[in-house]
Short mmCIF file of C-alpha atoms in Angstrom, two decimals:
data_model
loop_
_atom_site.label_atom_id
_atom_site.label_comp_id
_atom_site.label_asym_id
_atom_site.label_seq_id
_atom_site.Cartn_x
_atom_site.Cartn_y
_atom_site.Cartn_z
CA MET S 112 25.41 -122.11 -17.50
CA ILE S 113 25.96 -118.92 -19.55
CA GLU S 114 25.81 -119.50 -23.31
CA GLN S 115 29.21 -119.03 -24.94
CA LYS S 116 29.04 -116.72 -27.96
CA PRO S 117 32.61 -115.85 -29.06
CA VAL S 118 32.67 -112.59 -30.99
CA LYS S 119 34.21 -112.92 -34.45
CA ILE S 120 36.87 -110.46 -35.58
CA THR S 121 37.56 -109.05 -39.02
CA GLU S 122 41.10 -107.66 -39.14
CA THR S 123 41.47 -104.40 -41.11
CA ILE S 124 45.22 -103.71 -40.99
CA LEU S 125 45.74 -104.69 -44.63
CA ARG S 126 43.00 -102.33 -45.88
CA ASP S 127 41.04 -99.80 -43.85
CA ALA S 128 43.62 -99.28 -41.09
CA HIS S 129 46.40 -98.13 -43.40
CA GLN S 130 43.88 -96.37 -45.65
CA SER S 131 42.70 -94.35 -42.65
CA LEU S 132 46.13 -93.54 -41.18
CA ILE S 133 48.75 -93.53 -43.98
CA ALA S 134 46.71 -92.83 -47.11
CA THR S 135 46.70 -96.49 -48.23
CA ARG S 136 50.45 -96.59 -48.79
CA MET S 137 51.32 -100.01 -47.32
CA THR S 138 52.91 -102.04 -50.11
CA THR S 139 52.36 -105.69 -50.97
CA ASP S 140 55.98 -106.44 -50.07
CA GLN S 141 55.36 -105.04 -46.59
CA MET S 142 52.32 -107.31 -46.18
CA LEU S 143 53.62 -110.65 -47.40
CA PRO S 144 56.18 -111.59 -44.68
CA ILE S 145 53.58 -111.54 -41.88
CA ILE S 146 50.76 -113.38 -43.65
CA GLU S 147 51.69 -116.84 -42.33
CA LYS S 148 51.43 -115.65 -38.71
CA MET S 149 48.19 -113.73 -39.34
CA ASP S 150 46.69 -116.83 -40.94
CA LYS S 151 47.03 -118.75 -37.65
CA VAL S 152 45.18 -116.24 -35.42
CA GLY S 153 41.65 -117.46 -36.14
CA TYR S 154 40.22 -114.27 -37.65
CA HIS S 155 36.72 -114.40 -39.14
CA ALA S 156 38.19 -112.58 -42.17
CA ILE S 157 41.02 -110.33 -43.27
CA GLU S 158 39.85 -107.15 -44.99
CA CYS S 159 42.63 -106.63 -47.49
CA TRP S 160 41.27 -105.26 -50.77
CA GLY S 161 38.83 -102.78 -52.26
CA GLY S 162 38.12 -99.31 -50.89
CA ALA S 163 41.00 -97.04 -51.89
CA THR S 164 43.61 -99.83 -52.12
CA PHE S 165 42.94 -100.33 -55.82
CA ASP S 166 43.43 -96.69 -56.80
CA ALA S 167 46.42 -96.17 -54.47
CA SER S 168 48.20 -99.30 -55.72
CA LEU S 169 48.09 -98.13 -59.32
CA ARG S 170 48.49 -94.40 -58.72
CA PHE S 171 51.11 -94.17 -55.96
CA LEU S 172 52.72 -97.58 -55.46
CA LYS S 173 53.01 -98.61 -59.12
CA GLU S 174 51.62 -102.02 -58.16
CA ASP S 175 48.97 -104.13 -59.85
CA PRO S 176 46.12 -104.58 -57.31
CA TRP S 177 45.14 -107.87 -58.95
CA VAL S 178 48.65 -109.25 -58.42
CA ARG S 179 48.42 -108.17 -54.76
CA LEU S 180 45.15 -110.03 -54.34
CA ARG S 181 46.54 -113.21 -55.89
CA LYS S 182 49.62 -113.09 -53.64
CA LEU S 183 47.47 -112.56 -50.53
CA ARG S 184 45.22 -115.46 -51.57
CA ASP S 185 48.26 -117.72 -51.98
CA GLY S 186 49.46 -116.76 -48.49
CA PHE S 187 46.22 -117.02 -46.52
CA LYS S 188 45.48 -120.75 -46.52
CA ASN S 189 42.93 -120.79 -43.68
CA THR S 190 41.43 -117.29 -43.50
CA LYS S 191 38.69 -115.70 -45.60
CA LEU S 192 39.59 -112.57 -47.56
CA GLN S 193 37.21 -109.62 -47.62
CA MET S 194 36.91 -106.53 -49.78
CA LEU S 195 34.94 -103.27 -49.72
CA PHE S 196 32.83 -102.60 -52.82
CA ARG S 197 30.85 -99.39 -53.49
CA GLY S 198 27.85 -100.98 -55.21
CA GLN S 199 27.28 -99.50 -58.65
CA ASN S 200 30.38 -97.29 -58.11
CA ILE S 201 32.54 -100.45 -57.72
CA LEU S 202 35.79 -98.88 -56.43
CA GLY S 203 35.54 -95.67 -58.45
CA TYR S 204 33.53 -92.49 -58.10
CA ARG S 205 30.80 -92.76 -60.75
CA HIS S 206 28.17 -95.35 -61.62
CA TYR S 207 29.33 -98.08 -63.99
CA ALA S 208 27.19 -100.16 -66.33
CA ASP S 209 25.95 -103.53 -65.06
CA ASP S 210 28.31 -105.51 -67.32
CA VAL S 211 31.34 -103.85 -65.66
CA VAL S 212 29.94 -104.44 -62.14
CA GLU S 213 29.22 -108.11 -62.90
CA TYR S 214 32.65 -108.71 -64.44
CA PHE S 215 34.42 -106.98 -61.55
CA VAL S 216 32.63 -109.13 -58.98
CA GLN S 217 33.37 -112.27 -61.00
CA LYS S 218 37.08 -111.46 -61.26
CA SER S 219 37.36 -110.41 -57.59
CA ILE S 220 36.03 -113.77 -56.44
CA ALA S 221 38.04 -115.71 -59.05
CA ASN S 222 41.23 -114.01 -57.81
CA GLY S 223 40.61 -114.86 -54.16
CA ILE S 224 37.92 -112.74 -52.45
CA ASP S 225 35.48 -114.67 -50.24
CA ILE S 226 33.38 -111.88 -48.69
CA ILE S 227 32.30 -108.77 -50.59
CA ARG S 228 31.05 -105.95 -48.39
CA ILE S 229 28.76 -103.95 -50.65
CA PHE S 230 27.44 -100.50 -49.76
CA ASP S 231 25.82 -97.50 -51.39
CA ALA S 232 26.61 -93.97 -50.24
CA LEU S 233 22.90 -93.02 -50.29
CA ASN S 234 21.59 -96.35 -48.90
CA ASP S 235 19.64 -96.65 -52.18
CA THR S 236 19.24 -100.43 -52.40
CA ARG S 237 18.65 -100.24 -56.16
CA ASN S 238 22.37 -99.47 -56.45
CA LEU S 239 23.21 -102.73 -54.65
CA GLU S 240 21.09 -105.16 -56.67
CA CYS S 241 23.52 -105.88 -59.51
CA ALA S 242 26.57 -106.46 -57.28
CA VAL S 243 24.66 -108.72 -54.87
CA LYS S 244 23.28 -110.87 -57.70
CA ALA S 245 26.74 -111.15 -59.20
CA ALA S 246 28.30 -112.18 -55.86
CA LYS S 247 25.65 -114.84 -55.30
CA LYS S 248 26.13 -116.15 -58.85
CA GLU S 249 29.85 -116.64 -58.13
CA ASN S 250 29.11 -118.30 -54.76
CA GLY S 251 30.65 -115.39 -52.86
CA HIS S 252 29.42 -114.12 -49.49
CA ALA S 253 27.44 -110.91 -50.08
CA GLN S 254 27.61 -108.71 -46.99
CA ILE S 255 25.47 -105.61 -47.49
CA ALA S 256 26.46 -102.57 -45.46
CA ILE S 257 24.15 -99.91 -44.07
CA SER S 258 25.87 -96.52 -44.26
CA TYR S 259 25.19 -95.28 -40.73
CA THR S 260 24.62 -91.59 -40.13
CA LEU S 261 22.65 -89.16 -37.99
CA GLY S 262 19.79 -86.83 -38.90
CA GLU S 263 16.07 -86.52 -38.30
CA ALA S 264 15.26 -89.05 -41.02
CA TYR S 265 17.65 -91.68 -39.67
CA THR S 266 15.51 -93.27 -36.98
CA THR S 267 15.74 -96.83 -35.65
CA GLU S 268 12.65 -97.53 -37.75
CA TYR S 269 14.52 -96.34 -40.86
CA TYR S 270 17.40 -98.76 -40.15
CA ILE S 271 15.01 -101.65 -39.42
CA ASN S 272 13.22 -101.14 -42.75
CA LEU S 273 16.55 -100.89 -44.55
CA ALA S 274 17.78 -104.12 -42.93
CA LYS S 275 14.58 -105.92 -44.02
CA GLU S 276 15.13 -104.69 -47.59
CA ILE S 277 18.71 -105.93 -47.43
CA GLU S 278 17.59 -109.37 -46.26
CA THR S 279 15.09 -109.52 -49.15
CA LEU S 280 17.88 -108.64 -51.60
CA GLY S 281 19.63 -111.88 -50.66
CA ALA S 282 22.41 -110.67 -48.36
CA ASP S 283 24.33 -113.29 -46.38
CA SER S 284 25.11 -110.83 -43.57
CA ILE S 285 24.61 -107.16 -42.66
CA CYS S 286 27.27 -104.64 -41.74
CA ILE S 287 26.52 -101.45 -39.82
CA LYS S 288 29.12 -99.24 -41.50
CA ASP S 289 29.83 -96.33 -39.17
CA MET S 290 32.46 -94.61 -41.31
CA ALA S 291 32.59 -91.41 -39.26
CA GLY S 292 32.54 -92.84 -35.73
CA LEU S 293 29.07 -91.44 -34.99
CA LEU S 294 27.57 -94.50 -33.30
CA VAL S 295 27.77 -94.05 -29.53
CA PRO S 296 27.71 -97.04 -27.13
CA TYR S 297 24.13 -97.16 -25.85
CA GLU S 298 22.73 -96.26 -29.27
CA ALA S 299 24.75 -99.17 -30.70
CA ALA S 300 23.14 -101.51 -28.17
CA ASN S 301 19.65 -100.23 -29.10
CA LEU S 302 20.31 -100.51 -32.85
CA VAL S 303 21.80 -104.02 -32.70
CA THR S 304 18.96 -105.23 -30.48
CA ALA S 305 16.38 -103.80 -32.92
CA LEU S 306 18.07 -105.28 -36.00
CA LYS S 307 18.50 -108.69 -34.35
CA ALA S 308 14.75 -108.72 -33.68
CA ALA S 309 13.92 -107.67 -37.24
CA VAL S 310 16.20 -109.88 -39.39
CA SER S 311 17.86 -113.28 -39.08
CA LEU S 312 21.22 -112.33 -40.64
CA PRO S 313 24.58 -112.14 -38.80
CA ILE S 314 25.50 -108.54 -37.92
CA ASP S 315 28.97 -107.06 -38.34
CA LEU S 316 29.80 -103.64 -36.85
CA HIS S 317 32.42 -101.44 -38.46
CA THR S 318 33.37 -98.13 -36.86
CA HIS S 319 36.28 -95.69 -36.53
CA TYR S 320 37.92 -94.34 -33.38
CA THR S 321 37.71 -90.74 -34.61
CA SER S 322 35.28 -89.51 -31.95
CA GLY S 323 36.88 -91.58 -29.15
CA VAL S 324 33.99 -93.93 -28.33
CA ALA S 325 34.55 -96.87 -30.69
CA ALA S 326 35.84 -99.50 -28.23
CA MET S 327 32.94 -98.81 -25.86
CA THR S 328 30.55 -98.94 -28.81
CA TYR S 329 31.89 -102.39 -29.73
CA MET S 330 31.50 -103.62 -26.17
CA LYS S 331 27.84 -102.59 -25.91
CA ALA S 332 27.09 -103.87 -29.43
CA VAL S 333 28.58 -107.30 -28.70
CA GLU S 334 26.64 -107.55 -25.43
CA ALA S 335 23.49 -106.76 -27.48
CA GLY S 336 24.16 -109.61 -29.91
CA CYS S 337 26.52 -108.22 -32.56
CA ASP S 338 28.27 -111.20 -34.18
CA ILE S 339 31.39 -109.65 -35.78
CA ILE S 340 33.49 -106.53 -35.09
CA ASP S 341 36.17 -104.92 -37.27
CA THR S 342 39.47 -104.19 -35.51
CA ALA S 343 43.04 -103.26 -36.44
CA MET S 344 46.34 -104.45 -34.98
CA SER S 345 47.54 -101.86 -32.45
CA PRO S 346 50.33 -100.18 -34.50
CA PHE S 347 47.67 -99.06 -37.00
CA ALA S 348 44.70 -98.76 -34.62
CA MET S 349 42.74 -95.89 -33.07
CA GLY S 350 42.71 -92.32 -34.34
CA THR S 351 40.80 -92.38 -37.61
CA SER S 352 41.30 -96.17 -37.79
CA GLN S 353 39.52 -98.95 -35.84
CA PRO S 354 39.88 -100.03 -32.17
CA ALA S 355 42.93 -102.23 -31.50
CA THR S 356 42.50 -105.96 -32.04
CA GLU S 357 44.52 -106.88 -28.92
CA VAL S 358 42.47 -104.51 -26.71
CA MET S 359 39.14 -105.98 -27.82
CA VAL S 360 40.48 -109.52 -27.44
CA GLU S 361 41.53 -108.74 -23.86
CA THR S 362 38.25 -106.93 -23.14
CA PHE S 363 36.23 -110.06 -23.89
CA ARG S 364 38.64 -112.58 -22.34
CA GLY S 365 36.90 -114.78 -19.77
CA THR S 366 33.44 -113.65 -20.86
CA PRO S 367 30.90 -115.49 -23.04
CA TYR S 368 32.28 -113.42 -25.95
CA ASP S 369 35.91 -114.60 -25.52
CA THR S 370 37.60 -114.79 -28.96
CA GLY S 371 40.10 -117.41 -27.82
CA PHE S 372 42.90 -115.52 -29.60
CA ASP S 373 46.47 -115.92 -28.35
CA GLN S 374 47.87 -112.57 -27.15
CA GLN S 375 51.45 -113.79 -27.68
CA GLN S 376 50.66 -114.45 -31.32
CA LEU S 377 49.08 -111.01 -31.66
CA ALA S 378 52.12 -109.39 -29.98
CA GLU S 379 54.41 -110.91 -32.61
CA ILE S 380 52.21 -109.54 -35.39
CA ALA S 381 52.16 -106.10 -33.73
CA ASP S 382 55.97 -106.20 -33.44
CA TYR S 383 56.15 -106.73 -37.19
CA PHE S 384 53.92 -103.76 -38.06
CA ARG S 385 55.39 -101.32 -35.51
CA PRO S 386 58.51 -100.38 -37.56
CA ILE S 387 56.27 -99.76 -40.60
CA ARG S 388 54.19 -97.37 -38.47
CA ASP S 389 57.31 -95.70 -37.03
CA ASN S 390 58.76 -95.20 -40.50
CA ALA S 391 55.48 -93.62 -41.65
CA LEU S 392 55.73 -91.23 -38.69
CA ASP S 393 59.36 -90.37 -39.50
CA THR S 394 58.59 -89.66 -43.17
CA GLY S 395 55.46 -87.62 -42.39
CA LEU S 396 53.15 -90.14 -44.04
CA LEU S 397 51.45 -90.68 -40.67
CA ASN S 398 50.28 -87.33 -39.35
CA PRO S 399 50.02 -87.40 -35.51
CA LYS S 400 46.85 -85.28 -35.85
CA VAL S 401 44.89 -88.30 -37.12
CA MET S 402 45.76 -90.22 -33.95
CA GLY S 403 43.86 -87.93 -31.60
CA VAL S 404 40.20 -87.77 -30.66
CA ASP S 405 38.22 -85.32 -32.78
CA ILE S 406 34.86 -84.71 -31.14
CA GLN S 407 33.97 -82.39 -34.04
CA THR S 408 33.13 -85.62 -35.84
CA LEU S 409 29.96 -85.75 -33.75
CA LEU S 410 29.23 -82.06 -34.31
CA TYR S 411 29.77 -81.97 -38.08
CA GLN S 412 29.43 -85.68 -38.93
CA VAL S 413 32.53 -85.49 -41.09
CA PRO S 414 34.59 -88.71 -41.51
CA GLY S 415 38.28 -88.44 -40.59
CA GLY S 416 39.49 -89.00 -44.16
CA MET S 417 37.22 -86.21 -45.35
CA LEU S 418 38.74 -83.79 -42.82
CA SER S 419 42.26 -84.35 -44.15
CA ASN S 420 40.95 -83.94 -47.69
CA LEU S 421 39.38 -80.59 -46.75
CA VAL S 422 42.65 -79.36 -45.27
CA SER S 423 44.55 -80.20 -48.48
CA GLN S 424 41.88 -78.54 -50.67
CA LEU S 425 42.02 -75.35 -48.59
CA LYS S 426 45.84 -75.42 -48.66
CA GLU S 427 45.79 -75.53 -52.47
CA GLN S 428 43.48 -72.51 -52.50
CA LYS S 429 45.62 -70.71 -49.86
CA ALA S 430 42.47 -70.51 -47.74
CA GLU S 431 43.36 -72.53 -44.64
CA ASP S 432 41.84 -69.81 -42.46
CA LYS S 433 38.41 -70.81 -43.87
CA TYR S 434 38.57 -74.29 -42.28
CA TYR S 435 35.90 -73.71 -39.62
CA GLU S 436 33.65 -71.88 -42.07
CA VAL S 437 33.79 -74.93 -44.33
CA LEU S 438 33.05 -77.26 -41.40
CA LYS S 439 29.90 -75.25 -40.68
CA GLU S 440 28.95 -75.21 -44.38
CA ILE S 441 29.16 -79.01 -44.76
CA PRO S 442 25.94 -79.80 -42.80
CA ARG S 443 24.12 -77.09 -44.81
CA VAL S 444 25.21 -78.59 -48.14
CA ARG S 445 24.34 -82.06 -46.88
CA LYS S 446 20.83 -80.85 -46.02
CA ASP S 447 20.45 -79.24 -49.47
CA PHE S 448 21.44 -82.60 -51.01
CA GLY S 449 18.72 -84.59 -49.19
CA GLU S 450 20.80 -85.40 -46.07
CA PRO S 451 22.85 -88.32 -47.47
CA PRO S 452 25.31 -90.25 -45.29
CA LEU S 453 28.82 -88.84 -45.74
CA VAL S 454 30.88 -91.67 -47.20
CA THR S 455 32.73 -92.10 -50.50
CA PRO S 456 31.74 -90.64 -52.90
CA SER S 457 29.06 -88.45 -51.23
CA SER S 458 31.54 -87.15 -48.61
CA GLN S 459 33.93 -85.89 -51.30
CA ILE S 460 31.09 -84.31 -53.29
CA VAL S 461 29.56 -82.53 -50.29
CA GLY S 462 32.96 -81.49 -48.91
CA THR S 463 34.23 -80.07 -52.21
CA GLN S 464 30.99 -78.15 -52.76
CA ALA S 465 31.20 -76.70 -49.23
CA VAL S 466 34.75 -75.50 -49.99
CA LEU S 467 33.58 -73.86 -53.24
CA ASN S 468 30.62 -72.19 -51.50
CA VAL S 469 32.89 -70.63 -48.87
CA ILE S 470 35.71 -69.60 -51.21
CA ALA S 471 33.36 -68.12 -53.84
CA GLY S 472 31.55 -66.10 -51.19
CA GLU S 473 28.21 -67.17 -52.67
CA ARG S 474 26.51 -70.52 -52.26
CA TYR S 475 26.43 -72.58 -55.49
CA LYS S 476 27.98 -69.82 -57.60
CA LEU S 477 30.54 -72.49 -58.58
CA VAL S 478 29.41 -76.12 -58.76
CA THR S 479 31.17 -79.37 -59.62
CA LYS S 480 29.88 -81.81 -62.22
CA GLU S 481 29.35 -84.27 -59.36
CA THR S 482 27.07 -81.77 -57.56
CA LYS S 483 25.03 -81.50 -60.76
CA ALA S 484 24.92 -85.30 -61.00
CA VAL S 485 23.68 -85.69 -57.40
CA LEU S 486 20.93 -83.10 -57.86
CA SER S 487 19.97 -84.69 -61.20
CA GLY S 488 19.37 -88.04 -59.48
CA GLU S 489 22.34 -89.73 -61.17
CA TYR S 490 23.61 -91.20 -57.89
CA GLY S 491 20.19 -92.41 -56.76
CA LYS S 492 17.51 -91.44 -54.27
CA THR S 493 18.28 -89.69 -50.98
CA VAL S 494 16.30 -90.23 -47.79
CA LYS S 495 14.92 -86.66 -47.95
CA GLU S 496 14.06 -84.41 -50.88
CA PHE S 497 16.65 -82.04 -52.36
CA ASP S 498 16.25 -78.35 -51.57
CA PRO S 499 14.15 -77.20 -54.58
CA GLU S 500 15.77 -73.75 -54.83
CA VAL S 501 19.29 -75.17 -54.76
CA GLN S 502 18.34 -77.86 -57.26
CA LYS S 503 16.86 -75.22 -59.63
CA LYS S 504 19.96 -73.02 -59.30
CA VAL S 505 22.32 -75.91 -60.07
CA ILE S 506 20.54 -77.90 -62.82
CA GLY S 507 18.02 -75.38 -64.16
CA ASP S 508 15.22 -77.02 -66.14
CA VAL S 509 16.90 -80.41 -66.48
CA GLN S 510 14.42 -83.16 -65.59
CA PRO S 511 15.89 -85.25 -62.73
CA ILE S 512 15.89 -89.02 -63.22
CA THR S 513 13.86 -91.24 -60.88
CA CYS S 514 14.74 -94.73 -62.15
CA ARG S 515 17.69 -96.88 -61.01
CA PRO S 516 20.56 -94.78 -62.42
CA ALA S 517 22.36 -97.74 -64.01
CA ASP S 518 19.26 -98.51 -66.13
CA LEU S 519 20.28 -95.56 -68.29
CA LEU S 520 23.84 -96.83 -68.87
CA GLN S 521 24.79 -98.81 -71.97
CA PRO S 522 27.13 -101.83 -71.67
CA GLU S 523 30.71 -100.57 -71.46
CA LEU S 524 33.01 -103.61 -71.66
CA PRO S 525 33.31 -104.01 -75.48
CA LYS S 526 34.33 -100.35 -75.90
CA LEU S 527 36.80 -100.55 -72.99
CA GLU S 528 38.34 -103.78 -74.31
CA ASN S 529 38.90 -102.12 -77.66
CA GLU S 530 40.52 -99.03 -76.10
CA ILE S 531 43.17 -100.99 -74.19
CA LYS S 532 43.84 -103.96 -76.48
CA GLN S 533 47.37 -102.71 -77.17
CA TRP S 534 48.22 -102.73 -73.43
CA LYS S 535 46.25 -105.73 -72.20
CA GLU S 536 48.26 -108.48 -70.51
CA GLN S 537 45.51 -110.06 -68.39
CA ASP S 538 41.71 -110.04 -68.46
CA GLU S 539 41.65 -107.89 -65.32
CA ASP S 540 43.44 -105.00 -67.05
CA VAL S 541 40.17 -103.92 -68.66
CA LEU S 542 38.65 -103.50 -65.18
CA SER S 543 41.59 -101.42 -63.93
CA TYR S 544 41.16 -99.23 -66.99
CA ALA S 545 37.36 -99.04 -66.56
CA LEU S 546 37.70 -97.63 -63.05
CA PHE S 547 40.72 -95.34 -63.46
CA PRO S 548 41.40 -94.83 -67.18
CA GLN S 549 44.22 -92.30 -66.92
CA VAL S 550 45.89 -93.83 -63.85
CA ALA S 551 45.66 -97.35 -65.26
CA MET S 552 47.11 -96.26 -68.61
CA GLU S 553 50.06 -94.65 -66.83
CA TYR S 554 50.57 -97.87 -64.90
CA PHE S 555 50.41 -100.00 -68.08
CA LYS S 556 53.11 -97.80 -69.66
CA TYR S 557 55.20 -98.05 -66.50
CA ARG S 558 54.78 -101.86 -66.52
CA GLU S 559 55.93 -102.01 -70.13
CA ALA S 560 58.94 -99.81 -69.41
CA GLN S 561 59.96 -102.00 -66.46
CA LYS S 562 60.09 -105.05 -68.71
CA SER S 563 62.62 -103.47 -71.03
CA LYS S 564 64.92 -102.95 -68.02
CA MET S 565 64.85 -106.64 -67.10
CA ASP S 566 67.29 -109.29 -68.24
CA ILE S 567 65.34 -111.07 -70.97
CA THR S 568 67.27 -114.30 -70.28
CA LEU S 569 65.52 -114.49 -66.88
CA ALA S 570 62.06 -114.49 -68.47
CA ASP S 571 59.96 -117.62 -68.44
CA THR S 572 59.39 -117.88 -72.20
CA GLU S 573 56.67 -120.47 -71.73
CA THR S 574 54.34 -118.19 -69.78
CA LYS S 575 55.90 -114.85 -70.77
CA ALA S 576 56.17 -114.13 -67.03
CA TYR S 577 58.99 -112.07 -65.63
CA PRO S 578 60.55 -112.33 -62.20
CA VAL S 579 59.04 -109.74 -59.87
#
């Protein structure tokens, strides 16, 4: 008798899938009508919040991300909700003080998040400590992600040691976060087998289809003992997104890993999302280029989202002809910076610096403040040392820090509360402002302006709530 071990599925269509393919532009109103059907599938979790959804909601959709989360929580009666959280960066691009991290975790769980996937761009576990402790304090599930990448320092032994550290930190599960689609099938089998032997935590694998191998990678990983895989419903699958949910369900049907999902149910959900995808194609929001296989991902180790960002940066500079020069410069900059994994925010920092190096015609003639921060140790410790000559050229005689970067940050909440007291309508507003001060302030002003357009007689005077 073969042991049955159904693989669990985390559905990404409400977060990473539309972040990867249509720049995180799916609205809450587009999500809500299909929630009841999705809730009946039997997913392990729905990834629906965090990552870029927070910024995009405020900046482009003029939506409150906290309101979205509460509405999703109300709709999903049976399914766990999951978010992506960048450790000490939270959902922003700099390190925040511990009091902001703790409060954000508390409010995320209070508003409906069950599983917080926490990662650090440099795999510096010191940058995970505060968020993990906060999640455990609130009785949330702390899933710590390993940012997977390639390079001479990134051996199986490196990942085993990292996984052991993660288990010691108190993680409830581990995610192998392969943001650039670099993990090939047989290597996935080797890595999962090694991690399963080293730690006792459930293992979730997250990858992207960018390089064309992701579905095969999932298959080999599941056969090796991987417990959970991240997939996306077919209208928003593949390309720079995840493998299709329906395909992986069918792949494992009749095997010990059978999910038991109903394909008819999944087809109805896919039918709902297809017109949203088609409209994104018609309006140019979904670029067909992101749907193809880009084997350069394996050559340059550049995540799909970073590639599109590079193209737009070069367009702005009227230097699109420099695209391949920049692609070749990225691995050089990455090496200078201690060979970090390329994931937010390290991918943006490395990519932007590569663009500047090429356009200026001299390496590190122009540098961003983020490049200075990386080489000053403000983002944490990299797996290899920084190039000493580059570091000297960029930060001069500044003494790099070696402690946990957040130890140098003063509590921020009292100051932030004071700055937005005029605009505050809910406790969570201070967190929106903490992460994206300018964007949040513009949203608060927009929110205020919208109220004046509403019929005051429709307001609920008891709660001061307005119909939305």
